[in-house]
GROMACS .gro file of C-alpha atoms in nm:
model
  263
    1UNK     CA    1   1.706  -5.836  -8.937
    2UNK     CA    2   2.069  -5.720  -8.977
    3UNK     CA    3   2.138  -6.041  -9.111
    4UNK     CA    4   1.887  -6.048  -9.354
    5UNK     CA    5   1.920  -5.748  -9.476
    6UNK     CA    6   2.288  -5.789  -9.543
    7UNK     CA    7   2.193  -6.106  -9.724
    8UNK     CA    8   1.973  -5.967  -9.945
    9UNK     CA    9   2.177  -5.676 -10.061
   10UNK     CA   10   2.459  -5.975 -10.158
   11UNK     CA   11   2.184  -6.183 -10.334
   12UNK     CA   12   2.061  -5.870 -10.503
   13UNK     CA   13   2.403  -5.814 -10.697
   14UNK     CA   14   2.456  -6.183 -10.735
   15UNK     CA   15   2.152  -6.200 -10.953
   16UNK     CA   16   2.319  -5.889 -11.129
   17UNK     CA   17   2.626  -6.010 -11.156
   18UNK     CA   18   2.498  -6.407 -11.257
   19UNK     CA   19   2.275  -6.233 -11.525
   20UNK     CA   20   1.981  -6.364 -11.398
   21UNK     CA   21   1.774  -6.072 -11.382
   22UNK     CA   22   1.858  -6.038 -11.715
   23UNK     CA   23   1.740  -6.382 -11.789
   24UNK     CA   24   1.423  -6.325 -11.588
   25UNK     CA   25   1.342  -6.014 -11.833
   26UNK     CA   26   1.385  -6.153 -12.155
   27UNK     CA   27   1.240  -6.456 -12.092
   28UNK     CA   28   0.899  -6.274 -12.014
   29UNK     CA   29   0.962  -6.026 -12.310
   30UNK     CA   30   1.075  -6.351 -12.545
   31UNK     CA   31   0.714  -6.502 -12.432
   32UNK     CA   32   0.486  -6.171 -12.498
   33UNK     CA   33   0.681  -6.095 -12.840
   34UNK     CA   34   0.627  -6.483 -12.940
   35UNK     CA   35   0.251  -6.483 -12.883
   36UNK     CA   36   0.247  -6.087 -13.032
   37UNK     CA   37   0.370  -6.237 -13.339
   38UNK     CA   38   0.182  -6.534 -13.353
   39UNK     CA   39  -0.164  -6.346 -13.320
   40UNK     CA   40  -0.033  -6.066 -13.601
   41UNK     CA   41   0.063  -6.367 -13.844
   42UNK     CA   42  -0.152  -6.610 -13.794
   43UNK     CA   43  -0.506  -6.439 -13.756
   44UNK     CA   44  -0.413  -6.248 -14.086
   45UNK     CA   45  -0.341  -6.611 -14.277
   46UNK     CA   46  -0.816  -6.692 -14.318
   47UNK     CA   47  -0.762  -6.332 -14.476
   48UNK     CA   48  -0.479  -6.384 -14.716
   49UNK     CA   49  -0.640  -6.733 -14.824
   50UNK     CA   50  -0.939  -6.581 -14.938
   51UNK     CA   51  -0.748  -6.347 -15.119
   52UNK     CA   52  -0.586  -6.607 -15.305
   53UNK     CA   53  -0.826  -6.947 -15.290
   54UNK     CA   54  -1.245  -6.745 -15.328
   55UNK     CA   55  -1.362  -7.079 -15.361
   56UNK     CA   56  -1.263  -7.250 -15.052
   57UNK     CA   57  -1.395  -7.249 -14.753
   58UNK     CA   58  -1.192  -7.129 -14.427
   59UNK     CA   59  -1.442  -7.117 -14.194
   60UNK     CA   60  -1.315  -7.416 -13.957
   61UNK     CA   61  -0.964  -7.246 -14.023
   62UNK     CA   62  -1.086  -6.869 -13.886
   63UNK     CA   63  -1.227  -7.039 -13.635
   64UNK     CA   64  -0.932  -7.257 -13.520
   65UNK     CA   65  -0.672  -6.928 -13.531
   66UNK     CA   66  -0.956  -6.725 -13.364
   67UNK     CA   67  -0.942  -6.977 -13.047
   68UNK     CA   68  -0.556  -7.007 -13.048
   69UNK     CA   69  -0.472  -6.636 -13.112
   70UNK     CA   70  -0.744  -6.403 -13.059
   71UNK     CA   71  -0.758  -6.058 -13.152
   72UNK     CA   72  -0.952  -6.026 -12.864
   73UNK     CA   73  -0.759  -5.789 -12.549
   74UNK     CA   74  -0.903  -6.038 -12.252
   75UNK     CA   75  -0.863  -6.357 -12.420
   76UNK     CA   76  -0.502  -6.308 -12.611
   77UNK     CA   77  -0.393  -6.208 -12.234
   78UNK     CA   78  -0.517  -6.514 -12.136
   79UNK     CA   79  -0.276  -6.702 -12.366
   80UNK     CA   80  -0.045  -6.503 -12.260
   81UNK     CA   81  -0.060  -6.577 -11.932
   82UNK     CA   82  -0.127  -6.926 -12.001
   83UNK     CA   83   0.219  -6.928 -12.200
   84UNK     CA   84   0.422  -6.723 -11.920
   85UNK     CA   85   0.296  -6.967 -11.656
   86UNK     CA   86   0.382  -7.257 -11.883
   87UNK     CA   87   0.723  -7.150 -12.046
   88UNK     CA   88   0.850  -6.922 -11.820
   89UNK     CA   89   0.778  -7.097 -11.505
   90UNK     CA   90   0.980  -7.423 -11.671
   91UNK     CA   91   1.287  -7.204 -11.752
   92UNK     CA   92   1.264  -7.068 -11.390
   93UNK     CA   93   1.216  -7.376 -11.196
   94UNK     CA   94   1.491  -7.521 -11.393
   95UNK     CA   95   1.779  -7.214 -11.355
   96UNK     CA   96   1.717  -7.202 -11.003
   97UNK     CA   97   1.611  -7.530 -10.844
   98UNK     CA   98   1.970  -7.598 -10.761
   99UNK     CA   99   2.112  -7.304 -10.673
  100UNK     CA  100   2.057  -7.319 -10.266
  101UNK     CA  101   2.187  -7.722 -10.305
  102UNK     CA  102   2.461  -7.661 -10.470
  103UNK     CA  103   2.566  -7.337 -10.172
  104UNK     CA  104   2.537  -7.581  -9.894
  105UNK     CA  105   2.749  -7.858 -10.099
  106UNK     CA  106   3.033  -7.653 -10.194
  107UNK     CA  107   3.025  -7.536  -9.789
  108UNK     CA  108   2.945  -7.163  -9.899
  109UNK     CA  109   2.729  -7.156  -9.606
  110UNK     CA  110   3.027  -7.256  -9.310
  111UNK     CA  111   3.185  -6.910  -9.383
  112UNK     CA  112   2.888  -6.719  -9.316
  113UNK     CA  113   2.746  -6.892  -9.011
  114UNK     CA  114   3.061  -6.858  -8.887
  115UNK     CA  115   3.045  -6.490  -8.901
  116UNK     CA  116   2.689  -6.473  -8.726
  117UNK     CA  117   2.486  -6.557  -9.021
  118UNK     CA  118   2.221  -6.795  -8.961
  119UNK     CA  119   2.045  -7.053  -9.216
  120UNK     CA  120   1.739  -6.846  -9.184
  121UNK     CA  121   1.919  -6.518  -9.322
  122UNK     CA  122   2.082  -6.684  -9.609
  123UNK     CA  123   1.771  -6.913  -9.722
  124UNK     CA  124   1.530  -6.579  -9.666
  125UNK     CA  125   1.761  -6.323  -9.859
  126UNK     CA  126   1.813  -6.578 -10.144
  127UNK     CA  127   1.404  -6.668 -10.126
  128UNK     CA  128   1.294  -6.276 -10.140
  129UNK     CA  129   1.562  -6.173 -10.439
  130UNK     CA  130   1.524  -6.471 -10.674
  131UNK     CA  131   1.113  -6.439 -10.594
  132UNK     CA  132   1.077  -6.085 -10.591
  133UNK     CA  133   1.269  -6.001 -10.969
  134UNK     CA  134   1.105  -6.338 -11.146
  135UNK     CA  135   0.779  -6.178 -10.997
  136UNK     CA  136   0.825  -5.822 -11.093
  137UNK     CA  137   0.983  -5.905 -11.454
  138UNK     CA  138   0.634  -6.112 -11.526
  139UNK     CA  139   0.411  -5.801 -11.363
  140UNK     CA  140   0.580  -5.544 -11.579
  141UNK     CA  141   0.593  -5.717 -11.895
  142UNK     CA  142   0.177  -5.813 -11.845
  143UNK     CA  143   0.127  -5.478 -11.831
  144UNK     CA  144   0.350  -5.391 -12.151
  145UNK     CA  145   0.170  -5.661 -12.352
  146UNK     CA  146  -0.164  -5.511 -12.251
  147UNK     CA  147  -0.097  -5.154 -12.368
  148UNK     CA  148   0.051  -5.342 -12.684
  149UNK     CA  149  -0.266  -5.495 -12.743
  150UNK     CA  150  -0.530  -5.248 -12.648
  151UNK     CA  151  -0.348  -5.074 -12.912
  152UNK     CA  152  -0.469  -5.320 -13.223
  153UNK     CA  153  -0.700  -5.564 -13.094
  154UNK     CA  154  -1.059  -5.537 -13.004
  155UNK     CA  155  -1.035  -5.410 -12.604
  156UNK     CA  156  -1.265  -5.580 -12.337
  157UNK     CA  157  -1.075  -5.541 -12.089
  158UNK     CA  158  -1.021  -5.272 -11.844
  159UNK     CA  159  -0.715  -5.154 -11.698
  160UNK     CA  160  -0.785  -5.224 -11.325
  161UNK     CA  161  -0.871  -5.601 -11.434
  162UNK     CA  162  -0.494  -5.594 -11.645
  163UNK     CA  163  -0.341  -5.471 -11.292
  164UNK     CA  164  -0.474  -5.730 -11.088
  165UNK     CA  165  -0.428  -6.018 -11.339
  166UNK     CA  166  -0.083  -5.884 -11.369
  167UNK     CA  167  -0.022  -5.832 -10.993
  168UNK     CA  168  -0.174  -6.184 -10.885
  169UNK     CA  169   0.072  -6.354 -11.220
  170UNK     CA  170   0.372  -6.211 -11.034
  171UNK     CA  171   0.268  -6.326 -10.721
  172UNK     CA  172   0.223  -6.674 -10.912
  173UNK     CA  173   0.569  -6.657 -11.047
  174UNK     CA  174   0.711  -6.527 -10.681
  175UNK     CA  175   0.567  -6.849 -10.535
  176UNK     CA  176   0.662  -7.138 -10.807
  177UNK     CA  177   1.038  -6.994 -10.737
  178UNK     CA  178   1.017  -6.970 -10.363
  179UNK     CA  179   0.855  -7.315 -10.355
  180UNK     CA  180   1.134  -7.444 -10.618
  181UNK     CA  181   1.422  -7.297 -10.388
  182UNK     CA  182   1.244  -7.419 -10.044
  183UNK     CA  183   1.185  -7.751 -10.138
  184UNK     CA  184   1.520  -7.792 -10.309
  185UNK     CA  185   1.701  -7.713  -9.933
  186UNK     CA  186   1.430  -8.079  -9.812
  187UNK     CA  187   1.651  -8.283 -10.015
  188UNK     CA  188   2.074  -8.339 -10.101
  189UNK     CA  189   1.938  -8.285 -10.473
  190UNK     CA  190   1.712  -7.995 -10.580
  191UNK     CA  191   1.637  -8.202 -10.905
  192UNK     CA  192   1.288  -8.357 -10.628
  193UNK     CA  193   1.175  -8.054 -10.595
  194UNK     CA  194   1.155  -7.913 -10.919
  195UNK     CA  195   1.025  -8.211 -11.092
  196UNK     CA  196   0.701  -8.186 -10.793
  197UNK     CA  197   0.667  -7.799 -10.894
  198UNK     CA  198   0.694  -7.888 -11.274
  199UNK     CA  199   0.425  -8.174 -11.227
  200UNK     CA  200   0.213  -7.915 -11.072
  201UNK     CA  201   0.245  -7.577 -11.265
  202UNK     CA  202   0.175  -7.776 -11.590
  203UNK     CA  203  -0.082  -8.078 -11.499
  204UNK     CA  204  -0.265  -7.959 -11.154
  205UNK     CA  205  -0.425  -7.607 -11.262
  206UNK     CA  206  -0.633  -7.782 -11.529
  207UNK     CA  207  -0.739  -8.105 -11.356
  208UNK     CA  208  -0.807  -7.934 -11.038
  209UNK     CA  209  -1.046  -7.677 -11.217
  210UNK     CA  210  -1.241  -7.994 -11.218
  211UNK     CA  211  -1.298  -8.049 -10.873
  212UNK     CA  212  -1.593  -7.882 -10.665
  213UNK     CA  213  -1.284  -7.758 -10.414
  214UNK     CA  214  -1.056  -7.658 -10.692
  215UNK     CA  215  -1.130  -7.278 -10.641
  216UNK     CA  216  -1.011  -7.301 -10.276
  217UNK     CA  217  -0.659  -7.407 -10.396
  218UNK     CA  218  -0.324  -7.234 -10.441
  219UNK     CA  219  -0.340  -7.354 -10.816
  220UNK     CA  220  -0.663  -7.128 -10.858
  221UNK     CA  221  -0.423  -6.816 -10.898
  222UNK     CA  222  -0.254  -6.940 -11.179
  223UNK     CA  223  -0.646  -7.105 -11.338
  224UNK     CA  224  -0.772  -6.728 -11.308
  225UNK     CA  225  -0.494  -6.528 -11.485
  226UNK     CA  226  -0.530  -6.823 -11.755
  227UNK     CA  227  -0.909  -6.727 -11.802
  228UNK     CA  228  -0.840  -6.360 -11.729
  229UNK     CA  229  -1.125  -6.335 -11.449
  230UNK     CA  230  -1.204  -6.029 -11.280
  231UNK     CA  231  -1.417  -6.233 -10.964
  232UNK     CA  232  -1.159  -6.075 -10.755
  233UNK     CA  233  -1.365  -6.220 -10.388
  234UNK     CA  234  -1.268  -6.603 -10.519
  235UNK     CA  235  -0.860  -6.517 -10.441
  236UNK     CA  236  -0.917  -6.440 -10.114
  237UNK     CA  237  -0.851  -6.833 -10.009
  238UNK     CA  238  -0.655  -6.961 -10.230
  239UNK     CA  239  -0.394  -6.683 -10.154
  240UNK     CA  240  -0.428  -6.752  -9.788
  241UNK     CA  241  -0.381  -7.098  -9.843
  242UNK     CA  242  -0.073  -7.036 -10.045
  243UNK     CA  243   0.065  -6.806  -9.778
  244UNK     CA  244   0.011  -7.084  -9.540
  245UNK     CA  245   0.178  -7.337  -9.744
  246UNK     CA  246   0.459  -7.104  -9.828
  247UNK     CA  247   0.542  -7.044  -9.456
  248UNK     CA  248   0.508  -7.429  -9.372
  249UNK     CA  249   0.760  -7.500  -9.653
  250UNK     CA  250   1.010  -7.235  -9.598
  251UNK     CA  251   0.987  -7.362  -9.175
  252UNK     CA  252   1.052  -7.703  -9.212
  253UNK     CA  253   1.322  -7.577  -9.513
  254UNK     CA  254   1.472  -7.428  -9.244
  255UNK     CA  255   1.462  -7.703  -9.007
  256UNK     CA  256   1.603  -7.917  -9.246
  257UNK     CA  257   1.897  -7.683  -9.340
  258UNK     CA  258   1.999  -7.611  -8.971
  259UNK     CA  259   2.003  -7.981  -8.963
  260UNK     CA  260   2.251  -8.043  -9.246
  261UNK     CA  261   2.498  -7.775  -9.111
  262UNK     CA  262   2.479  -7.934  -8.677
  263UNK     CA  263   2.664  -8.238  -8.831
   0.00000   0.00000   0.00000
C-alpha cells in the first residue's frame, strides 16, 4: 500500500503539472456551455421567424429545435450527457490511451521497480488519478449545468435524480479511462485499445438498447444518463458487471506488464 500510495501522490502532480486536469475541466465546461448556447439560440430562432415571416409556417421547425435542444430540465440533461459521453469521452480516450505505453517504452518503469516499486503500484496509481479527476470534472460540471438550467427552463427533474445521473456519468467517464489505460498496457501500442473503447462508447450503447439483455450490460450506464432515468434498481447489474470486467482487465493488464519488464 506504501507503494501505491507513493504512486499516486506522483501521478496526482503529474496530471497538475501535464495540465491535464485542466484539460479534463474545460473540456466538460466547453461541452455544457456549447449545448447552453445552443438551446438559448436555437429554441428562440421558431420565435424570431414568426416575428419576421406571420405567414409561414414553423411548426416542423419548433418541433425539430424542440427535440434537439429542449427547454425541458430532464431532457436538455439528457443531451448533455449524451454530448459529454460522446465528445468528451473521444478527447479522453485519445489524450490518454498512450500514456502507460509510452512509460514502459521509454524504460520509465526500470527505475522504479528497481527501487521496490512493482507494476501493480505504478499501473494502479496512474489508473485511480487519471480515472478519478476525468470522473469528478464530469460529476461537478452535471451538477453546474443542472442548477444552470433549473434556472430558465421548464424543471422536471428533481435534484436527487441530477445527483445520481451525475454520480453514475462520472463513474461512466472513470471507467472508459481506466479501460483506455488497462487495455493500452495488453498491447506494444495503446492506439488497439482506444480504437475498441471508441467503437464502443459511440456505436454499442445504442444498438445494444436493442437487445432483450441490453439492460444487464456495462453500456446500460452510459444508455440511462442519455435518457436521464431515475429506475435506479436496473444499475444494480450492469455496475457489477462493469466492476467485474474492470478487475479482469486491470489483472491480466497486470500480467501482461510484469511480463514485458521479466525479459
Amino acid at each position: 500500500m506504501k507503494g501505491i500510495k507513493c504512486c499516486i501522490k506522483k501521478d496526482i502532480r503529474e496530471v497538475i503539472r501535464t495540465g491535464k486536469l485542466i484539460l479534463f475541466i474545460l473540456m466538460a465546461v466547453g461541452v455544457g456551455i456549447m449545448i447552453m448556447g445552443f438551446t438559448v439560440i436555437f429554441t428562440n430562432i421558431p420565435d424570431a421567424l414568426t416575428q419576421e415571416l406571420q405567414d409561414f409556417d414553423i411548426s416542423s421547425l419548433e418541433s425539430m429545435m424542440s427535440t434537439l435542444y429542449p427547454k425541458i430540465v430532464r431532457e436538455n440533461m439528457a443531451v448533455f450527457a449524451y454530448y459529454i459521453g460522446f465528445f468528451y469521452s473521444l478527447v479522453m480516450i485519445l489524450v490518454c490511451h498512450n500514456i502507460l505505453p509510452k512509460e514502459r517504452k521509454k524504460g520509465k518503469w526500470v527505475l522504479p521497480k528497481e527501487q521496490g516499486y512493482t507494476v501493480r503500484d505504478i499501473v494502479t496509481g496512474k489508473v485511480l488519478v487519471y480515472g478519478s479527476f476525468a470522473g469528478i470534472s464530469v460529476f461537478v460540471c452535471y451538477m453546474i449545468y443542472y442548477f444552470v438550467a433549473c434556472t430558465f427552463m421548464t424543471r422536471n427533474m428533481t435534484l436527487g435524480n441530477a445527483f445520481i445521473c451525475a454520480l453514475i456519468h462520472g463513474l461512466n467517464i472513470c471507467f472508459i479511462l481506466d479501460y483506455t489505460m488497462l487495455m493500452s498496457v495488453w498491447f506494444k501500442n495503446g492506439i488497439v485499445a482506444a480504437i475498441s473503447m471508441i467503437g464502443t462508447v459511440l456505436f454499442a450503447p445504442d444498438i445494444l438498447s436493442y437487445l432483450p439483455f441490453g439492460k444487464y450490460l456495462p453500456t446500460y450506464m452510459l444508455t440511462f444518463v442519455y435518457e436521464s432515468l431515475d429506475t435506479y434498481s436496473e444499475l444494480i447489474i450492469p455496475l457489477i458487471v462493469n466492476l467485474i470486467c474492470l478487475v479482469i482487465t486491470y489483472l491480466i493488464a497486470i500480467k501482461r506488464a510484469d511480463r514485458f519488464l521479466s525479459r
